[in-house]
């Protein structure tokens, strides 16, 4: 994983994404939601207009960063490249 994109702090992986407009941000969120659901993993995130912020941690493991979070982060990065 490119550590310059995701920051690991406070037992979470964090990344901020910025898109052209709200429609692109929302489309990104929809694709991430489908990928996360397939993994039975659900991120904490916010969306304001064209910005999406995501925090990943594994709740079942005591809200810490696990390989499951790193795997989802890689999938999110690929989605963001589209």
N, CA, C and O atoms as a CHARMM CRD file, in Angstrom:
* protein
*
  328
    1    1 UNK  N      0.85000  -1.18200   0.00000 PROA 1      0.00000
    2    1 UNK  CA     0.00000   0.00000   0.00000 PROA 1      0.00000
    3    1 UNK  C      0.88900   1.23600   0.00000 PROA 1      0.00000
    4    1 UNK  O      1.93100   1.25800   0.65500 PROA 1      0.00000
    5    2 UNK  N      0.48400   2.24000  -0.72000 PROA 2      0.00000
    6    2 UNK  CA     1.20900   3.51000  -0.74400 PROA 2      0.00000
    7    2 UNK  C      0.88900   4.26700   0.53700 PROA 2      0.00000
    8    2 UNK  O     -0.19800   4.82600   0.68400 PROA 2      0.00000
    9    3 UNK  N      1.84200   4.28100   1.46300 PROA 3      0.00000
   10    3 UNK  CA     1.58400   4.89200   2.76600 PROA 3      0.00000
   11    3 UNK  C      1.43100   6.40800   2.69400 PROA 3      0.00000
   12    3 UNK  O      0.96000   7.03300   3.64500 PROA 3      0.00000
   13    4 UNK  N      1.82900   7.00100   1.56600 PROA 4      0.00000
   14    4 UNK  CA     1.66300   8.45300   1.45800 PROA 4      0.00000
   15    4 UNK  C      0.19400   8.82900   1.26400 PROA 4      0.00000
   16    4 UNK  O     -0.19600   9.96700   1.52500 PROA 4      0.00000
   17    5 UNK  N     -0.61700   7.87800   0.80900 PROA 5      0.00000
   18    5 UNK  CA    -2.03100   8.15700   0.59100 PROA 5      0.00000
   19    5 UNK  C     -2.85800   7.96600   1.86600 PROA 5      0.00000
   20    5 UNK  O     -3.76100   8.75600   2.14100 PROA 5      0.00000
   21    6 UNK  N     -2.55900   6.94100   2.63000 PROA 6      0.00000
   22    6 UNK  CA    -3.29400   6.62200   3.84500 PROA 6      0.00000
   23    6 UNK  C     -2.42700   6.92500   5.05300 PROA 6      0.00000
   24    6 UNK  O     -1.23700   6.61300   5.06700 PROA 6      0.00000
   25    7 UNK  N     -3.02100   7.52700   6.05700 PROA 7      0.00000
   26    7 UNK  CA    -2.30800   7.82800   7.30200 PROA 7      0.00000
   27    7 UNK  C     -2.84000   6.90300   8.39200 PROA 7      0.00000
   28    7 UNK  O     -4.05100   6.78000   8.57500 PROA 7      0.00000
   29    8 UNK  N     -1.93700   6.26000   9.10600 PROA 8      0.00000
   30    8 UNK  CA    -2.36300   5.40500  10.21200 PROA 8      0.00000
   31    8 UNK  C     -2.17100   6.16800  11.51600 PROA 8      0.00000
   32    8 UNK  O     -1.05000   6.35300  11.98800 PROA 8      0.00000
   33    9 UNK  N     -3.28700   6.60300  12.08600 PROA 9      0.00000
   34    9 UNK  CA    -3.26000   7.33900  13.35700 PROA 9      0.00000
   35    9 UNK  C     -4.48600   6.96500  14.17600 PROA 9      0.00000
   36    9 UNK  O     -5.54500   6.65100  13.63200 PROA 9      0.00000
   37   10 UNK  N     -4.32500   7.00400  15.48100 PROA 10     0.00000
   38   10 UNK  CA    -5.43400   6.73100  16.40700 PROA 10     0.00000
   39   10 UNK  C     -6.17000   5.43200  16.06900 PROA 10     0.00000
   40   10 UNK  O     -7.39900   5.38200  16.09400 PROA 10     0.00000
   41   11 UNK  N     -5.41400   4.39500  15.75700 PROA 11     0.00000
   42   11 UNK  CA    -5.98000   3.07800  15.44000 PROA 11     0.00000
   43   11 UNK  C     -6.93100   3.09700  14.24900 PROA 11     0.00000
   44   11 UNK  O     -7.89200   2.32800  14.20600 PROA 11     0.00000
   45   12 UNK  N     -6.66600   3.97600  13.27900 PROA 12     0.00000
   46   12 UNK  CA    -7.44000   4.00100  12.05100 PROA 12     0.00000
   47   12 UNK  C     -6.51700   4.25900  10.86700 PROA 12     0.00000
   48   12 UNK  O     -5.43500   4.82700  11.01100 PROA 12     0.00000
   49   13 UNK  N     -6.97000   3.83200   9.70200 PROA 13     0.00000
   50   13 UNK  CA    -6.36800   4.26900   8.44400 PROA 13     0.00000
   51   13 UNK  C     -7.25200   5.39700   7.94200 PROA 13     0.00000
   52   13 UNK  O     -8.47500   5.25800   7.90700 PROA 13     0.00000
   53   14 UNK  N     -6.65100   6.50200   7.55700 PROA 14     0.00000
   54   14 UNK  CA    -7.41000   7.68100   7.14800 PROA 14     0.00000
   55   14 UNK  C     -6.91600   8.15600   5.78700 PROA 14     0.00000
   56   14 UNK  O     -5.71900   8.15400   5.50200 PROA 14     0.00000
   57   15 UNK  N     -7.86700   8.56100   4.96200 PROA 15     0.00000
   58   15 UNK  CA    -7.52000   9.20600   3.69600 PROA 15     0.00000
   59   15 UNK  C     -8.65000  10.14900   3.28400 PROA 15     0.00000
   60   15 UNK  O     -9.83000   9.86900   3.49900 PROA 15     0.00000
   61   16 UNK  N     -8.25600  11.26900   2.69000 PROA 16     0.00000
   62   16 UNK  CA    -9.21100  12.24300   2.16100 PROA 16     0.00000
   63   16 UNK  C     -9.12400  12.21000   0.64100 PROA 16     0.00000
   64   16 UNK  O     -8.03600  12.23300   0.06600 PROA 16     0.00000
   65   17 UNK  N    -10.28400  12.15400   0.00300 PROA 17     0.00000
   66   17 UNK  CA   -10.38600  12.14700  -1.45200 PROA 17     0.00000
   67   17 UNK  C    -11.09800  13.41100  -1.90300 PROA 17     0.00000
   68   17 UNK  O    -11.99500  13.90200  -1.21800 PROA 17     0.00000
   69   18 UNK  N    -10.70400  13.93100  -3.04000 PROA 18     0.00000
   70   18 UNK  CA   -11.36400  15.10900  -3.59400 PROA 18     0.00000
   71   18 UNK  C    -11.68900  14.83800  -5.05800 PROA 18     0.00000
   72   18 UNK  O    -10.85500  14.33400  -5.81000 PROA 18     0.00000
   73   19 UNK  N    -12.90800  15.17800  -5.44800 PROA 19     0.00000
   74   19 UNK  CA   -13.39800  14.90700  -6.79200 PROA 19     0.00000
   75   19 UNK  C    -13.82500  16.20300  -7.46900 PROA 19     0.00000
   76   19 UNK  O    -13.84000  17.27000  -6.85500 PROA 19     0.00000
   77   20 UNK  N    -14.16800  16.08600  -8.73300 PROA 20     0.00000
   78   20 UNK  CA   -14.56700  17.27000  -9.51200 PROA 20     0.00000
   79   20 UNK  C    -15.82100  17.91100  -8.93500 PROA 20     0.00000
   80   20 UNK  O    -15.92100  19.13500  -8.84900 PROA 20     0.00000
   81   21 UNK  N    -16.78400  17.06600  -8.53600 PROA 21     0.00000
   82   21 UNK  CA   -18.05900  17.59700  -8.04600 PROA 21     0.00000
   83   21 UNK  C    -18.74600  16.55600  -7.15900 PROA 21     0.00000
   84   21 UNK  O    -18.20500  15.47700  -6.91600 PROA 21     0.00000
   85   22 UNK  N    -19.92300  16.88900  -6.69100 PROA 22     0.00000
   86   22 UNK  CA   -20.67400  16.01300  -5.79700 PROA 22     0.00000
   87   22 UNK  C    -21.03900  14.69200  -6.47200 PROA 22     0.00000
   88   22 UNK  O    -20.97200  13.63800  -5.84000 PROA 22     0.00000
   89   23 UNK  N    -21.42300  14.73900  -7.74100 PROA 23     0.00000
   90   23 UNK  CA   -21.81700  13.51200  -8.44200 PROA 23     0.00000
   91   23 UNK  C    -20.67800  12.50600  -8.49000 PROA 23     0.00000
   92   23 UNK  O    -20.89600  11.31200  -8.28200 PROA 23     0.00000
   93   24 UNK  N    -19.46600  12.97300  -8.76200 PROA 24     0.00000
   94   24 UNK  CA   -18.32100  12.06800  -8.80000 PROA 24     0.00000
   95   24 UNK  C    -18.01200  11.52000  -7.40400 PROA 24     0.00000
   96   24 UNK  O    -17.67800  10.34500  -7.25100 PROA 24     0.00000
   97   25 UNK  N    -18.12400  12.36900  -6.40100 PROA 25     0.00000
   98   25 UNK  CA   -17.87800  11.91600  -5.03400 PROA 25     0.00000
   99   25 UNK  C    -18.90400  10.86300  -4.62400 PROA 25     0.00000
  100   25 UNK  O    -18.55600   9.85600  -4.00600 PROA 25     0.00000
  101   26 UNK  N    -20.14500  11.09500  -4.96400 PROA 26     0.00000
  102   26 UNK  CA   -21.20400  10.15700  -4.59000 PROA 26     0.00000
  103   26 UNK  C    -21.06100   8.83500  -5.34700 PROA 26     0.00000
  104   26 UNK  O    -21.28600   7.76800  -4.77500 PROA 26     0.00000
  105   27 UNK  N    -20.69300   8.89700  -6.61300 PROA 27     0.00000
  106   27 UNK  CA   -20.47500   7.67500  -7.39800 PROA 27     0.00000
  107   27 UNK  C    -19.33500   6.85700  -6.78700 PROA 27     0.00000
  108   27 UNK  O    -19.42800   5.63300  -6.69600 PROA 27     0.00000
  109   28 UNK  N    -18.27200   7.52400  -6.37100 PROA 28     0.00000
  110   28 UNK  CA   -17.15600   6.86800  -5.70200 PROA 28     0.00000
  111   28 UNK  C    -17.64400   6.17400  -4.43400 PROA 28     0.00000
  112   28 UNK  O    -17.30200   5.01800  -4.18300 PROA 28     0.00000
  113   29 UNK  N    -18.43900   6.87600  -3.64000 PROA 29     0.00000
  114   29 UNK  CA   -18.95000   6.29700  -2.40000 PROA 29     0.00000
  115   29 UNK  C    -19.81600   5.06500  -2.67000 PROA 29     0.00000
  116   29 UNK  O    -19.76400   4.09000  -1.91900 PROA 29     0.00000
  117   30 UNK  N    -20.59800   5.10800  -3.72500 PROA 30     0.00000
  118   30 UNK  CA   -21.43900   3.96100  -4.06400 PROA 30     0.00000
  119   30 UNK  C    -20.57600   2.74500  -4.41600 PROA 30     0.00000
  120   30 UNK  O    -20.87600   1.62800  -3.99700 PROA 30     0.00000
  121   31 UNK  N    -19.51400   2.96200  -5.18100 PROA 31     0.00000
  122   31 UNK  CA   -18.62600   1.85700  -5.54300 PROA 31     0.00000
  123   31 UNK  C    -17.89500   1.32400  -4.30700 PROA 31     0.00000
  124   31 UNK  O    -17.73600   0.11300  -4.15500 PROA 31     0.00000
  125   32 UNK  N    -17.45600   2.21400  -3.43600 PROA 32     0.00000
  126   32 UNK  CA   -16.79400   1.78500  -2.19700 PROA 32     0.00000
  127   32 UNK  C    -17.77100   0.99800  -1.32200 PROA 32     0.00000
  128   32 UNK  O    -17.39700  -0.01400  -0.72800 PROA 32     0.00000
  129   33 UNK  N    -19.00300   1.45200  -1.24500 PROA 33     0.00000
  130   33 UNK  CA   -20.00000   0.76200  -0.42600 PROA 33     0.00000
  131   33 UNK  C    -20.19300  -0.68000  -0.89500 PROA 33     0.00000
  132   33 UNK  O    -20.29600  -1.59100  -0.07400 PROA 33     0.00000
  133   34 UNK  N    -20.24300  -0.88800  -2.20200 PROA 34     0.00000
  134   34 UNK  CA   -20.40300  -2.25000  -2.73300 PROA 34     0.00000
  135   34 UNK  C    -19.19300  -3.11900  -2.39000 PROA 34     0.00000
  136   34 UNK  O    -19.35000  -4.27200  -1.98800 PROA 34     0.00000
  137   35 UNK  N    -17.99600  -2.57300  -2.54500 PROA 35     0.00000
  138   35 UNK  CA   -16.77600  -3.33100  -2.22600 PROA 35     0.00000
  139   35 UNK  C    -16.71800  -3.65000  -0.73600 PROA 35     0.00000
  140   35 UNK  O    -16.36800  -4.76600  -0.35000 PROA 35     0.00000
  141   36 UNK  N    -17.05600  -2.68400   0.09300 PROA 36     0.00000
  142   36 UNK  CA   -17.01800  -2.87800   1.54600 PROA 36     0.00000
  143   36 UNK  C    -18.04900  -3.92200   1.98100 PROA 36     0.00000
  144   36 UNK  O    -17.76400  -4.76400   2.83300 PROA 36     0.00000
  145   37 UNK  N    -19.22400  -3.86400   1.40400 PROA 37     0.00000
  146   37 UNK  CA   -20.28200  -4.81200   1.76600 PROA 37     0.00000
  147   37 UNK  C    -19.86700  -6.23900   1.41800 PROA 37     0.00000
  148   37 UNK  O    -20.14000  -7.16500   2.18100 PROA 37     0.00000
  149   38 UNK  N    -19.21100  -6.42300   0.27600 PROA 38     0.00000
  150   38 UNK  CA   -18.73800  -7.76100  -0.11100 PROA 38     0.00000
  151   38 UNK  C    -17.74200  -8.30700   0.90400 PROA 38     0.00000
  152   38 UNK  O    -17.64600  -9.51900   1.09500 PROA 38     0.00000
  153   39 UNK  N    -17.00100  -7.41300   1.55600 PROA 39     0.00000
  154   39 UNK  CA   -16.02200  -7.82800   2.56900 PROA 39     0.00000
  155   39 UNK  C    -16.64400  -7.87400   3.96600 PROA 39     0.00000
  156   39 UNK  O    -15.97600  -8.24800   4.93000 PROA 39     0.00000
  157   40 UNK  N    -17.90800  -7.49900   4.08000 PROA 40     0.00000
  158   40 UNK  CA   -18.57400  -7.35400   5.38200 PROA 40     0.00000
  159   40 UNK  C    -17.75600  -6.41800   6.27000 PROA 40     0.00000
  160   40 UNK  O    -17.50300  -6.69300   7.44300 PROA 40     0.00000
  161   41 UNK  N    -17.35600  -5.30600   5.66200 PROA 41     0.00000
  162   41 UNK  CA   -16.52000  -4.31900   6.35300 PROA 41     0.00000
  163   41 UNK  C    -17.07800  -2.94300   6.01300 PROA 41     0.00000
  164   41 UNK  O    -17.29600  -2.63500   4.84100 PROA 41     0.00000
  165   42 UNK  N    -17.30600  -2.13300   7.00400 PROA 42     0.00000
  166   42 UNK  CA   -18.03600  -0.89300   6.77300 PROA 42     0.00000
  167   42 UNK  C    -17.27000   0.30000   7.32700 PROA 42     0.00000
  168   42 UNK  O    -17.07300   0.40700   8.53700 PROA 42     0.00000
  169   43 UNK  N    -16.83800   1.19400   6.44700 PROA 43     0.00000
  170   43 UNK  CA   -16.01800   2.33000   6.87600 PROA 43     0.00000
  171   43 UNK  C    -16.83100   3.42600   7.56100 PROA 43     0.00000
  172   43 UNK  O    -18.04100   3.55800   7.37900 PROA 43     0.00000
  173   44 UNK  N    -16.11500   4.18800   8.34100 PROA 44     0.00000
  174   44 UNK  CA   -16.64000   5.45600   8.84200 PROA 44     0.00000
  175   44 UNK  C    -16.22800   6.48100   7.79700 PROA 44     0.00000
  176   44 UNK  O    -15.06000   6.54700   7.41300 PROA 44     0.00000
  177   45 UNK  N    -17.19600   7.28900   7.33100 PROA 45     0.00000
  178   45 UNK  CA   -16.83700   8.26800   6.31100 PROA 45     0.00000
  179   45 UNK  C    -17.73700   9.48000   6.36500 PROA 45     0.00000
  180   45 UNK  O    -18.82800   9.44800   6.93400 PROA 45     0.00000
  181   46 UNK  N    -17.25400  10.54700   5.76100 PROA 46     0.00000
  182   46 UNK  CA   -18.04100  11.75800   5.62400 PROA 46     0.00000
  183   46 UNK  C    -17.95100  12.22300   4.18000 PROA 46     0.00000
  184   46 UNK  O    -16.99800  11.91800   3.46400 PROA 46     0.00000
  185   47 UNK  N    -18.95900  12.96100   3.77700 PROA 47     0.00000
  186   47 UNK  CA   -18.99000  13.53900   2.43900 PROA 47     0.00000
  187   47 UNK  C    -19.56400  14.93700   2.53600 PROA 47     0.00000
  188   47 UNK  O    -20.65700  15.14200   3.06300 PROA 47     0.00000
  189   48 UNK  N    -18.81000  15.89600   2.01900 PROA 48     0.00000
  190   48 UNK  CA   -19.29500  17.26300   1.87800 PROA 48     0.00000
  191   48 UNK  C    -18.93000  17.69800   0.46500 PROA 48     0.00000
  192   48 UNK  O    -17.75500  17.83300   0.12300 PROA 48     0.00000
  193   49 UNK  N    -19.94900  17.91300  -0.34000 PROA 49     0.00000
  194   49 UNK  CA   -19.82300  18.29400  -1.74500 PROA 49     0.00000
  195   49 UNK  C    -18.87500  17.35400  -2.47900 PROA 49     0.00000
  196   49 UNK  O    -19.25600  16.21700  -2.75600 PROA 49     0.00000
  197   50 UNK  N    -17.66000  17.77800  -2.80600 PROA 50     0.00000
  198   50 UNK  CA   -16.76400  16.94600  -3.61600 PROA 50     0.00000
  199   50 UNK  C    -15.68500  16.24900  -2.79400 PROA 50     0.00000
  200   50 UNK  O    -14.76100  15.66300  -3.35700 PROA 50     0.00000
  201   51 UNK  N    -15.79200  16.30600  -1.47900 PROA 51     0.00000
  202   51 UNK  CA   -14.78000  15.70600  -0.60500 PROA 51     0.00000
  203   51 UNK  C    -15.35800  14.51300   0.15200 PROA 51     0.00000
  204   51 UNK  O    -16.47300  14.55900   0.67300 PROA 51     0.00000
  205   52 UNK  N    -14.56500  13.44800   0.19400 PROA 52     0.00000
  206   52 UNK  CA   -14.92700  12.24800   0.94500 PROA 52     0.00000
  207   52 UNK  C    -13.75300  11.92100   1.86100 PROA 52     0.00000
  208   52 UNK  O    -12.61600  11.80400   1.40400 PROA 52     0.00000
  209   53 UNK  N    -14.02900  11.77300   3.14800 PROA 53     0.00000
  210   53 UNK  CA   -13.01100  11.35700   4.10200 PROA 53     0.00000
  211   53 UNK  C    -13.40100   9.97800   4.62600 PROA 53     0.00000
  212   53 UNK  O    -14.56400   9.72100   4.93500 PROA 53     0.00000
  213   54 UNK  N    -12.39800   9.09100   4.72000 PROA 54     0.00000
  214   54 UNK  CA   -12.65200   7.71400   5.14500 PROA 54     0.00000
  215   54 UNK  C    -11.70200   7.34200   6.27300 PROA 54     0.00000
  216   54 UNK  O    -10.50500   7.62400   6.22100 PROA 54     0.00000
  217   55 UNK  N    -12.26700   6.70100   7.29700 PROA 55     0.00000
  218   55 UNK  CA   -11.50100   6.13800   8.40200 PROA 55     0.00000
  219   55 UNK  C    -11.79900   4.64500   8.44500 PROA 55     0.00000
  220   55 UNK  O    -12.96300   4.24600   8.47900 PROA 55     0.00000
  221   56 UNK  N    -10.76300   3.82300   8.44300 PROA 56     0.00000
  222   56 UNK  CA   -10.93700   2.37100   8.48600 PROA 56     0.00000
  223   56 UNK  C    -10.34800   1.80900   9.77800 PROA 56     0.00000
  224   56 UNK  O     -9.23100   2.15200  10.16700 PROA 56     0.00000
  225   57 UNK  N    -11.10600   0.95300  10.42500 PROA 57     0.00000
  226   57 UNK  CA   -10.62500   0.13800  11.54300 PROA 57     0.00000
  227   57 UNK  C    -11.54300  -1.07100  11.62500 PROA 57     0.00000
  228   57 UNK  O    -12.66700  -1.04700  11.12300 PROA 57     0.00000
  229   58 UNK  N    -11.05900  -2.11200  12.25600 PROA 58     0.00000
  230   58 UNK  CA   -11.84800  -3.34500  12.35800 PROA 58     0.00000
  231   58 UNK  C    -12.50600  -3.39600  13.72000 PROA 58     0.00000
  232   58 UNK  O    -11.84200  -3.57300  14.74100 PROA 58     0.00000
  233   59 UNK  N    -13.81000  -3.24100  13.72400 PROA 59     0.00000
  234   59 UNK  CA   -14.56800  -3.18200  14.97500 PROA 59     0.00000
  235   59 UNK  C    -14.48800  -4.50600  15.74100 PROA 59     0.00000
  236   59 UNK  O    -14.38000  -4.51400  16.96800 PROA 59     0.00000
  237   60 UNK  N    -14.54400  -5.63700  14.99900 PROA 60     0.00000
  238   60 UNK  CA   -14.49600  -6.96400  15.64300 PROA 60     0.00000
  239   60 UNK  C    -13.18500  -7.20100  16.38100 PROA 60     0.00000
  240   60 UNK  O    -13.12700  -8.01800  17.30000 PROA 60     0.00000
  241   61 UNK  N    -12.13100  -6.49100  15.98200 PROA 61     0.00000
  242   61 UNK  CA   -10.80200  -6.68500  16.57900 PROA 61     0.00000
  243   61 UNK  C    -10.50900  -5.63200  17.64600 PROA 61     0.00000
  244   61 UNK  O     -9.37100  -5.50300  18.09500 PROA 61     0.00000
  245   62 UNK  N    -11.53200  -4.88100  18.05300 PROA 62     0.00000
  246   62 UNK  CA   -11.33800  -3.87200  19.08300 PROA 62     0.00000
  247   62 UNK  C    -11.00600  -2.50300  18.52800 PROA 62     0.00000
  248   62 UNK  O    -10.30600  -1.71700  19.16600 PROA 62     0.00000
  249   63 UNK  N    -11.51300  -2.21900  17.32600 PROA 63     0.00000
  250   63 UNK  CA   -11.29800  -0.91100  16.68900 PROA 63     0.00000
  251   63 UNK  C     -9.82200  -0.59100  16.49300 PROA 63     0.00000
  252   63 UNK  O     -9.34500   0.48300  16.86300 PROA 63     0.00000
  253   64 UNK  N     -9.10700  -1.55200  15.90200 PROA 64     0.00000
  254   64 UNK  CA    -7.71200  -1.33100  15.53300 PROA 64     0.00000
  255   64 UNK  C     -7.55900  -1.58400  14.03400 PROA 64     0.00000
  256   64 UNK  O     -8.46600  -2.11800  13.39600 PROA 64     0.00000
  257   65 UNK  N     -6.42900  -1.20600  13.48200 PROA 65     0.00000
  258   65 UNK  CA    -6.15400  -1.43500  12.07100 PROA 65     0.00000
  259   65 UNK  C     -5.66000  -2.86900  11.89300 PROA 65     0.00000
  260   65 UNK  O     -4.72800  -3.31000  12.56500 PROA 65     0.00000
  261   66 UNK  N     -6.30600  -3.58600  10.97100 PROA 66     0.00000
  262   66 UNK  CA    -5.92600  -4.97100  10.67800 PROA 66     0.00000
  263   66 UNK  C     -5.69300  -5.12400   9.17800 PROA 66     0.00000
  264   66 UNK  O     -5.84500  -4.17500   8.40700 PROA 66     0.00000
  265   67 UNK  N     -5.32500  -6.33400   8.78600 PROA 67     0.00000
  266   67 UNK  CA    -5.13000  -6.61400   7.36500 PROA 67     0.00000
  267   67 UNK  C     -6.41900  -6.38800   6.57100 PROA 67     0.00000
  268   67 UNK  O     -6.37200  -6.03700   5.39200 PROA 67     0.00000
  269   68 UNK  N     -7.54800  -6.58600   7.21000 PROA 68     0.00000
  270   68 UNK  CA    -8.83800  -6.36200   6.56100 PROA 68     0.00000
  271   68 UNK  C     -8.96400  -4.89200   6.13700 PROA 68     0.00000
  272   68 UNK  O     -9.47100  -4.59800   5.05400 PROA 68     0.00000
  273   69 UNK  N     -8.50600  -3.98200   6.98500 PROA 69     0.00000
  274   69 UNK  CA    -8.54300  -2.55100   6.65900 PROA 69     0.00000
  275   69 UNK  C     -7.58500  -2.23500   5.51600 PROA 69     0.00000
  276   69 UNK  O     -7.91600  -1.47500   4.60600 PROA 69     0.00000
  277   70 UNK  N     -6.40000  -2.82200   5.57400 PROA 70     0.00000
  278   70 UNK  CA    -5.41000  -2.58400   4.52100 PROA 70     0.00000
  279   70 UNK  C     -5.90500  -3.10700   3.17300 PROA 70     0.00000
  280   70 UNK  O     -5.67000  -2.48800   2.13500 PROA 70     0.00000
  281   71 UNK  N     -6.58500  -4.24200   3.19800 PROA 71     0.00000
  282   71 UNK  CA    -7.14500  -4.80600   1.96700 PROA 71     0.00000
  283   71 UNK  C     -8.23000  -3.88500   1.39200 PROA 71     0.00000
  284   71 UNK  O     -8.25700  -3.62500   0.19000 PROA 71     0.00000
  285   72 UNK  N     -9.11400  -3.40000   2.25500 PROA 72     0.00000
  286   72 UNK  CA   -10.15500  -2.48800   1.77900 PROA 72     0.00000
  287   72 UNK  C     -9.53800  -1.18400   1.28200 PROA 72     0.00000
  288   72 UNK  O     -9.99800  -0.63300   0.28200 PROA 72     0.00000
  289   73 UNK  N     -8.52000  -0.68700   1.95200 PROA 73     0.00000
  290   73 UNK  CA    -7.85400   0.54500   1.50500 PROA 73     0.00000
  291   73 UNK  C     -7.29900   0.37400   0.09000 PROA 73     0.00000
  292   73 UNK  O     -7.40300   1.28500  -0.73200 PROA 73     0.00000
  293   74 UNK  N     -6.71000  -0.78800  -0.19600 PROA 74     0.00000
  294   74 UNK  CA    -6.18800  -1.04500  -1.55800 PROA 74     0.00000
  295   74 UNK  C     -7.32700  -1.03000  -2.57500 PROA 74     0.00000
  296   74 UNK  O     -7.18800  -0.47400  -3.66400 PROA 74     0.00000
  297   75 UNK  N     -8.44800  -1.64000  -2.21600 PROA 75     0.00000
  298   75 UNK  CA    -9.59800  -1.65400  -3.12300 PROA 75     0.00000
  299   75 UNK  C    -10.13400  -0.23600  -3.33200 PROA 75     0.00000
  300   75 UNK  O    -10.50700   0.12900  -4.44700 PROA 75     0.00000
  301   76 UNK  N    -10.17200   0.55100  -2.27600 PROA 76     0.00000
  302   76 UNK  CA   -10.64800   1.94400  -2.38600 PROA 76     0.00000
  303   76 UNK  C     -9.71700   2.74200  -3.29600 PROA 76     0.00000
  304   76 UNK  O    -10.17500   3.53500  -4.11900 PROA 76     0.00000
  305   77 UNK  N     -8.41400   2.52800  -3.14400 PROA 77     0.00000
  306   77 UNK  CA    -7.45500   3.23000  -4.01000 PROA 77     0.00000
  307   77 UNK  C     -7.70500   2.89500  -5.48200 PROA 77     0.00000
  308   77 UNK  O     -7.65600   3.78200  -6.33500 PROA 77     0.00000
  309   78 UNK  N     -7.97100   1.63600  -5.78000 PROA 78     0.00000
  310   78 UNK  CA    -8.24000   1.23400  -7.16700 PROA 78     0.00000
  311   78 UNK  C     -9.52700   1.87700  -7.67900 PROA 78     0.00000
  312   78 UNK  O     -9.59500   2.30300  -8.83200 PROA 78     0.00000
  313   79 UNK  N    -10.53800   1.94700  -6.82900 PROA 79     0.00000
  314   79 UNK  CA   -11.79500   2.58500  -7.20800 PROA 79     0.00000
  315   79 UNK  C    -11.56900   4.06600  -7.50300 PROA 79     0.00000
  316   79 UNK  O    -12.14000   4.60800  -8.44900 PROA 79     0.00000
  317   80 UNK  N    -10.74500   4.71200  -6.69900 PROA 80     0.00000
  318   80 UNK  CA   -10.47800   6.14900  -6.86200 PROA 80     0.00000
  319   80 UNK  C     -9.74300   6.44200  -8.16500 PROA 80     0.00000
  320   80 UNK  O     -9.84200   7.54500  -8.70200 PROA 80     0.00000
  321   81 UNK  N     -9.00300   5.45300  -8.67700 PROA 81     0.00000
  322   81 UNK  CA    -8.25000   5.65000  -9.92300 PROA 81     0.00000
  323   81 UNK  C     -9.14200   5.64800 -11.15400 PROA 81     0.00000
  324   81 UNK  O     -8.75400   6.16400 -12.20200 PROA 81     0.00000
  325   82 UNK  N    -10.31700   5.08100 -11.03800 PROA 82     0.00000
  326   82 UNK  CA   -11.22400   4.94600 -12.20000 PROA 82     0.00000
  327   82 UNK  C    -11.70800   6.29100 -12.66900 PROA 82     0.00000
  328   82 UNK  O    -12.47400   6.37100 -13.62900 PROA 82     0.00000
